[in-house]
mmCIF file of C-alpha atoms in Angstrom:
data_model
loop_
_atom_site.group_PDB
_atom_site.id
_atom_site.type_symbol
_atom_site.label_atom_id
_atom_site.label_comp_id
_atom_site.label_asym_id
_atom_site.label_seq_id
_atom_site.Cartn_x
_atom_site.Cartn_y
_atom_site.Cartn_z
ATOM 1 C CA ASP A 1 -80.881 -58.470 -192.469
ATOM 2 C CA THR A 2 -79.879 -59.570 -188.993
ATOM 3 C CA GLY A 3 -77.972 -62.714 -189.931
ATOM 4 C CA VAL A 4 -78.697 -66.245 -188.798
ATOM 5 C CA SER A 5 -80.350 -66.414 -185.386
ATOM 6 C CA GLN A 6 -80.751 -69.358 -183.042
ATOM 7 C CA ASP A 7 -82.870 -69.883 -179.986
ATOM 8 C CA PRO A 8 -82.219 -70.635 -177.195
ATOM 9 C CA ARG A 9 -78.575 -69.727 -176.832
ATOM 10 C CA HIS A 10 -78.140 -72.063 -173.890
ATOM 11 C CA LYS A 11 -80.089 -75.100 -172.754
ATOM 12 C CA ILE A 12 -79.494 -77.244 -169.687
ATOM 13 C CA THR A 13 -81.542 -80.403 -169.442
ATOM 14 C CA LYS A 14 -81.600 -83.670 -167.590
ATOM 15 C CA ARG A 15 -80.778 -86.935 -169.292
ATOM 16 C CA GLY A 16 -83.825 -88.475 -170.884
ATOM 17 C CA GLN A 17 -85.624 -85.190 -171.569
ATOM 18 C CA ASN A 18 -86.502 -83.909 -175.030
ATOM 19 C CA VAL A 19 -85.178 -80.600 -176.314
ATOM 20 C CA THR A 20 -85.958 -78.501 -179.375
ATOM 21 C CA PHE A 21 -83.857 -75.784 -180.945
ATOM 22 C CA ARG A 22 -84.862 -73.200 -183.513
ATOM 23 C CA CYS A 23 -82.890 -71.606 -186.327
ATOM 24 C CA ASP A 24 -83.927 -68.618 -188.429
ATOM 25 C CA PRO A 25 -81.717 -68.315 -191.524
ATOM 26 C CA ILE A 26 -80.923 -65.201 -193.508
ATOM 27 C CA SER A 27 -84.168 -64.402 -195.284
ATOM 28 C CA GLU A 28 -83.153 -64.949 -198.910
ATOM 29 C CA HIS A 29 -81.162 -68.118 -198.178
ATOM 30 C CA ASN A 30 -82.865 -71.319 -199.268
ATOM 31 C CA ARG A 31 -80.232 -73.733 -197.952
ATOM 32 C CA LEU A 32 -80.031 -74.478 -194.245
ATOM 33 C CA TYR A 33 -77.565 -76.689 -192.397
ATOM 34 C CA TRP A 34 -77.220 -78.072 -188.899
ATOM 35 C CA TYR A 35 -73.799 -78.847 -187.422
ATOM 36 C CA ARG A 36 -72.648 -80.022 -184.019
ATOM 37 C CA GLN A 37 -69.428 -78.829 -182.404
ATOM 38 C CA THR A 38 -67.744 -80.188 -179.284
ATOM 39 C CA LEU A 39 -64.872 -78.571 -177.441
ATOM 40 C CA GLY A 40 -61.635 -78.579 -179.390
ATOM 41 C CA GLN A 41 -63.263 -79.941 -182.534
ATOM 42 C CA GLY A 42 -64.484 -78.413 -185.752
ATOM 43 C CA PRO A 43 -68.179 -78.407 -186.606
ATOM 44 C CA GLU A 44 -69.558 -81.785 -187.750
ATOM 45 C CA PHE A 45 -72.309 -81.885 -190.343
ATOM 46 C CA LEU A 46 -75.675 -83.225 -189.215
ATOM 47 C CA THR A 47 -78.227 -82.413 -191.900
ATOM 48 C CA TYR A 48 -79.090 -80.071 -194.755
ATOM 49 C CA PHE A 49 -82.276 -78.606 -196.240
ATOM 50 C CA GLN A 50 -82.951 -76.997 -199.543
ATOM 51 C CA ASN A 51 -86.167 -75.076 -199.045
ATOM 52 C CA GLU A 52 -88.395 -77.476 -197.071
ATOM 53 C CA ALA A 53 -86.757 -80.658 -198.363
ATOM 54 C CA GLN A 54 -84.271 -82.455 -196.143
ATOM 55 C CA LEU A 55 -81.709 -83.622 -198.694
ATOM 56 C CA GLU A 56 -78.886 -85.059 -196.610
ATOM 57 C CA LYS A 57 -78.485 -86.593 -193.191
ATOM 58 C CA SER A 58 -75.236 -87.588 -191.527
ATOM 59 C CA ARG A 59 -74.786 -90.946 -189.853
ATOM 60 C CA LEU A 60 -74.282 -88.839 -186.708
ATOM 61 C CA LEU A 61 -77.997 -88.090 -186.813
ATOM 62 C CA SER A 62 -79.365 -91.019 -184.858
ATOM 63 C CA ASP A 63 -83.071 -91.789 -184.747
ATOM 64 C CA ARG A 64 -83.325 -89.678 -181.580
ATOM 65 C CA PHE A 65 -82.652 -86.603 -183.712
ATOM 66 C CA SER A 66 -85.174 -85.063 -186.059
ATOM 67 C CA ALA A 67 -85.035 -81.848 -188.021
ATOM 68 C CA GLU A 68 -87.759 -80.006 -189.892
ATOM 69 C CA ARG A 69 -88.112 -76.960 -192.054
ATOM 70 C CA PRO A 70 -91.851 -76.960 -192.697
ATOM 71 C CA LYS A 71 -92.257 -73.784 -194.743
ATOM 72 C CA GLY A 72 -88.757 -73.492 -196.092
ATOM 73 C CA SER A 73 -87.918 -70.690 -193.675
ATOM 74 C CA PHE A 74 -87.039 -71.451 -190.041
ATOM 75 C CA SER A 75 -85.921 -74.902 -188.952
ATOM 76 C CA THR A 76 -86.156 -76.901 -185.751
ATOM 77 C CA LEU A 77 -83.861 -79.612 -184.431
ATOM 78 C CA GLU A 78 -85.326 -81.923 -181.818
ATOM 79 C CA ILE A 79 -83.379 -84.368 -179.698
ATOM 80 C CA GLN A 80 -85.426 -86.993 -177.893
ATOM 81 C CA ARG A 81 -84.307 -88.876 -174.778
ATOM 82 C CA THR A 82 -81.166 -86.787 -174.460
ATOM 83 C CA GLU A 83 -77.917 -88.436 -173.398
ATOM 84 C CA GLN A 84 -74.841 -86.884 -171.842
ATOM 85 C CA GLY A 85 -72.997 -87.425 -175.116
ATOM 86 C CA ASP A 86 -75.391 -85.011 -176.775
ATOM 87 C CA SER A 87 -73.813 -82.125 -174.863
ATOM 88 C CA ALA A 88 -72.361 -79.849 -177.536
ATOM 89 C CA MET A 89 -72.817 -76.585 -179.404
ATOM 90 C CA TYR A 90 -75.449 -76.948 -182.131
ATOM 91 C CA LEU A 91 -74.755 -74.576 -184.991
ATOM 92 C CA CYS A 92 -77.089 -73.597 -187.783
ATOM 93 C CA ALA A 93 -75.869 -72.125 -191.062
ATOM 94 C CA SER A 94 -77.515 -70.898 -194.232
ATOM 95 C CA SER A 95 -76.497 -70.174 -197.798
ATOM 96 C CA ARG A 96 -78.172 -69.229 -201.037
ATOM 97 C CA THR A 97 -78.326 -70.896 -204.399
ATOM 98 C CA GLY A 98 -76.934 -68.980 -207.314
ATOM 99 C CA ALA A 99 -73.912 -67.740 -205.426
ATOM 100 C CA SER A 100 -70.555 -68.343 -207.074
ATOM 101 C CA TYR A 101 -69.564 -70.516 -204.160
ATOM 102 C CA ASN A 102 -71.324 -72.043 -201.217
ATOM 103 C CA GLU A 103 -70.368 -69.615 -198.453
ATOM 104 C CA GLN A 104 -72.227 -70.653 -195.352
ATOM 105 C CA PHE A 105 -73.217 -68.071 -192.750
ATOM 106 C CA PHE A 106 -73.339 -69.406 -189.228
ATOM 107 C CA GLY A 107 -75.586 -68.510 -186.349
ATOM 108 C CA PRO A 108 -74.333 -68.046 -182.764
ATOM 109 C CA GLY A 109 -75.262 -71.598 -181.814
ATOM 110 C CA THR A 110 -77.230 -73.268 -179.041
ATOM 111 C CA ARG A 111 -75.082 -74.703 -176.273
ATOM 112 C CA LEU A 112 -76.689 -77.860 -174.870
ATOM 113 C CA THR A 113 -75.662 -79.315 -171.535
ATOM 114 C CA VAL A 114 -77.155 -82.656 -170.564
ATOM 115 C CA LEU A 115 -76.825 -83.460 -166.878
ATOM 116 C CA GLY B 1 -64.027 -90.608 -196.577
ATOM 117 C CA GLN B 2 -62.709 -87.228 -195.596
ATOM 118 C CA ASN B 3 -59.610 -86.429 -193.575
ATOM 119 C CA ILE B 4 -58.485 -82.899 -192.781
ATOM 120 C CA ASP B 5 -55.380 -82.134 -190.729
ATOM 121 C CA GLN B 6 -54.224 -78.856 -189.263
ATOM 122 C CA PRO B 7 -52.031 -78.007 -186.270
ATOM 123 C CA THR B 8 -53.820 -77.869 -182.945
ATOM 124 C CA GLU B 9 -52.217 -74.712 -181.610
ATOM 125 C CA MET B 10 -49.884 -71.926 -182.735
ATOM 126 C CA THR B 11 -48.462 -68.844 -181.058
ATOM 127 C CA ALA B 12 -47.235 -65.730 -182.830
ATOM 128 C CA THR B 13 -46.210 -62.201 -181.934
ATOM 129 C CA GLU B 14 -48.249 -59.088 -182.591
ATOM 130 C CA GLY B 15 -47.185 -57.498 -185.880
ATOM 131 C CA ALA B 16 -45.679 -60.716 -187.231
ATOM 132 C CA ILE B 17 -46.789 -63.059 -190.026
ATOM 133 C CA VAL B 18 -48.167 -66.531 -189.354
ATOM 134 C CA GLN B 19 -48.981 -69.392 -191.726
ATOM 135 C CA ILE B 20 -51.537 -72.023 -190.773
ATOM 136 C CA ASN B 21 -51.329 -75.193 -192.847
ATOM 137 C CA CYS B 22 -54.081 -77.603 -193.770
ATOM 138 C CA THR B 23 -53.816 -80.915 -195.581
ATOM 139 C CA TYR B 24 -56.825 -82.835 -196.781
ATOM 140 C CA GLN B 25 -57.830 -86.129 -198.336
ATOM 141 C CA THR B 26 -61.339 -86.181 -199.723
ATOM 142 C CA SER B 27 -63.304 -88.326 -202.126
ATOM 143 C CA GLY B 28 -64.394 -85.230 -204.054
ATOM 144 C CA PHE B 29 -63.502 -81.550 -204.039
ATOM 145 C CA ASN B 30 -65.451 -78.445 -204.849
ATOM 146 C CA GLY B 31 -63.613 -75.877 -202.806
ATOM 147 C CA LEU B 32 -61.647 -75.154 -199.653
ATOM 148 C CA PHE B 33 -62.824 -72.654 -197.064
ATOM 149 C CA TRP B 34 -61.176 -70.972 -194.114
ATOM 150 C CA TYR B 35 -63.274 -69.766 -191.207
ATOM 151 C CA GLN B 36 -62.337 -67.819 -188.091
ATOM 152 C CA GLN B 37 -63.990 -68.661 -184.789
ATOM 153 C CA HIS B 38 -63.545 -66.658 -181.614
ATOM 154 C CA ALA B 39 -64.183 -68.537 -178.395
ATOM 155 C CA GLY B 40 -67.894 -69.014 -177.799
ATOM 156 C CA GLU B 41 -68.868 -67.427 -181.102
ATOM 157 C CA ALA B 42 -69.995 -68.597 -184.526
ATOM 158 C CA PRO B 43 -67.485 -69.341 -187.297
ATOM 159 C CA THR B 44 -67.138 -66.450 -189.749
ATOM 160 C CA PHE B 45 -66.046 -66.842 -193.354
ATOM 161 C CA LEU B 46 -62.528 -65.738 -194.300
ATOM 162 C CA SER B 47 -61.680 -67.173 -197.701
ATOM 163 C CA TYR B 48 -62.485 -69.634 -200.459
ATOM 164 C CA ASN B 49 -60.180 -71.365 -202.945
ATOM 165 C CA VAL B 50 -61.234 -73.708 -205.719
ATOM 166 C CA LEU B 51 -58.347 -73.201 -208.169
ATOM 167 C CA ASP B 52 -54.653 -73.542 -207.411
ATOM 168 C CA GLY B 53 -52.924 -70.405 -206.290
ATOM 169 C CA LEU B 54 -53.087 -67.557 -203.877
ATOM 170 C CA GLU B 55 -56.150 -65.494 -202.990
ATOM 171 C CA GLU B 56 -55.417 -62.260 -201.160
ATOM 172 C CA LYS B 57 -57.891 -60.306 -199.087
ATOM 173 C CA GLY B 58 -56.369 -57.534 -197.010
ATOM 174 C CA ARG B 59 -54.209 -58.951 -194.223
ATOM 175 C CA PHE B 60 -55.403 -62.477 -194.992
ATOM 176 C CA SER B 61 -54.292 -64.689 -197.889
ATOM 177 C CA SER B 62 -55.121 -68.290 -198.664
ATOM 178 C CA PHE B 63 -53.265 -70.701 -200.920
ATOM 179 C CA LEU B 64 -54.379 -73.943 -202.500
ATOM 180 C CA SER B 65 -52.587 -76.820 -204.223
ATOM 181 C CA ARG B 66 -55.152 -79.393 -205.313
ATOM 182 C CA SER B 67 -52.543 -81.913 -206.498
ATOM 183 C CA LYS B 68 -50.923 -81.896 -203.054
ATOM 184 C CA GLY B 69 -54.156 -81.681 -201.078
ATOM 185 C CA TYR B 70 -52.705 -78.687 -199.297
ATOM 186 C CA SER B 71 -53.782 -75.217 -198.293
ATOM 187 C CA TYR B 72 -52.504 -72.520 -196.018
ATOM 188 C CA LEU B 73 -53.900 -69.375 -194.472
ATOM 189 C CA LEU B 74 -51.450 -66.497 -194.139
ATOM 190 C CA LEU B 75 -52.125 -63.744 -191.653
ATOM 191 C CA LYS B 76 -49.997 -60.616 -191.871
ATOM 192 C CA GLU B 77 -49.487 -57.739 -189.422
ATOM 193 C CA LEU B 78 -50.987 -59.805 -186.636
ATOM 194 C CA GLN B 79 -53.229 -58.041 -184.165
ATOM 195 C CA MET B 80 -54.339 -59.184 -180.729
ATOM 196 C CA LYS B 81 -57.894 -59.557 -182.046
ATOM 197 C CA ASP B 82 -56.645 -62.252 -184.449
ATOM 198 C CA SER B 83 -56.395 -64.626 -181.466
ATOM 199 C CA ALA B 84 -59.001 -67.226 -182.416
ATOM 200 C CA SER B 85 -59.433 -70.689 -183.871
ATOM 201 C CA TYR B 86 -58.974 -71.023 -187.616
ATOM 202 C CA LEU B 87 -60.969 -73.760 -189.274
ATOM 203 C CA CYS B 88 -60.089 -75.361 -192.591
ATOM 204 C CA ALA B 89 -63.117 -76.876 -194.343
ATOM 205 C CA VAL B 90 -63.571 -78.764 -197.586
ATOM 206 C CA GLY B 91 -66.655 -78.918 -199.749
ATOM 207 C CA ALA B 92 -66.784 -82.302 -201.485
ATOM 208 C CA GLY B 93 -69.574 -83.579 -203.648
ATOM 209 C CA SER B 94 -72.455 -81.984 -201.804
ATOM 210 C CA TYR B 95 -73.314 -78.774 -200.062
ATOM 211 C CA GLN B 96 -72.060 -79.817 -196.649
ATOM 212 C CA LEU B 97 -68.664 -78.752 -195.393
ATOM 213 C CA THR B 98 -66.215 -81.077 -193.690
ATOM 214 C CA PHE B 99 -64.161 -79.203 -191.107
ATOM 215 C CA GLY B 100 -60.790 -79.853 -189.585
ATOM 216 C CA LYS B 101 -60.416 -79.654 -185.823
ATOM 217 C CA GLY B 102 -59.218 -76.086 -186.022
ATOM 218 C CA THR B 103 -55.974 -74.333 -185.134
ATOM 219 C CA LYS B 104 -56.042 -72.205 -182.001
ATOM 220 C CA LEU B 105 -53.891 -69.135 -182.645
ATOM 221 C CA SER B 106 -52.643 -67.087 -179.738
ATOM 222 C CA VAL B 107 -51.209 -63.660 -180.530
ATOM 223 C CA ILE B 108 -48.868 -62.369 -177.853
ATOM 224 C CA PRO B 109 -47.557 -58.822 -177.358
#
């Protein structure tokens, strides 16, 4: 078990371009979460999957954002037509059902810079 | 809605004890979490409280009062490596966590 992994770790893009990030959760975890964190702030919830089903989406997730988890394992987060305000750290976390409490394990994040 | 408040910054001396407070107002409650986050790294889990009282885990303890919407994280025998941000997060009604802005703790010699 190598923990939650995310790829890439850093992404620099120009405004208007599309970007896609990948998250691989801990293998036995069926819940997967995406958060966004800006400097000096705590993580803000974006969306959540249980297996392949996307069960919750934050109002922060505009229609330029889309997330998938097609086989209930890894997940992707795509941002279309990026804007400078999208610059942030995108964190993925996972947890498992059946645990006594919902401890979420975070990945190292993908730092996005939109120029 | 959810509102979580914690101090922005704190400084403490190596070997001392520090208490980081968190107050919250949420529309539901199914637990309070504390996470530690070193600069540029992922948050790592420290503690979980769902019932009132104190939970102790080594040098770290966390307290919860649900009636007051209040929690604190107590760090004893501070070490330089404890310099980090400490995030208070509430689980309320779903599986997502709502985080405070974090408290940046600086441990000085």
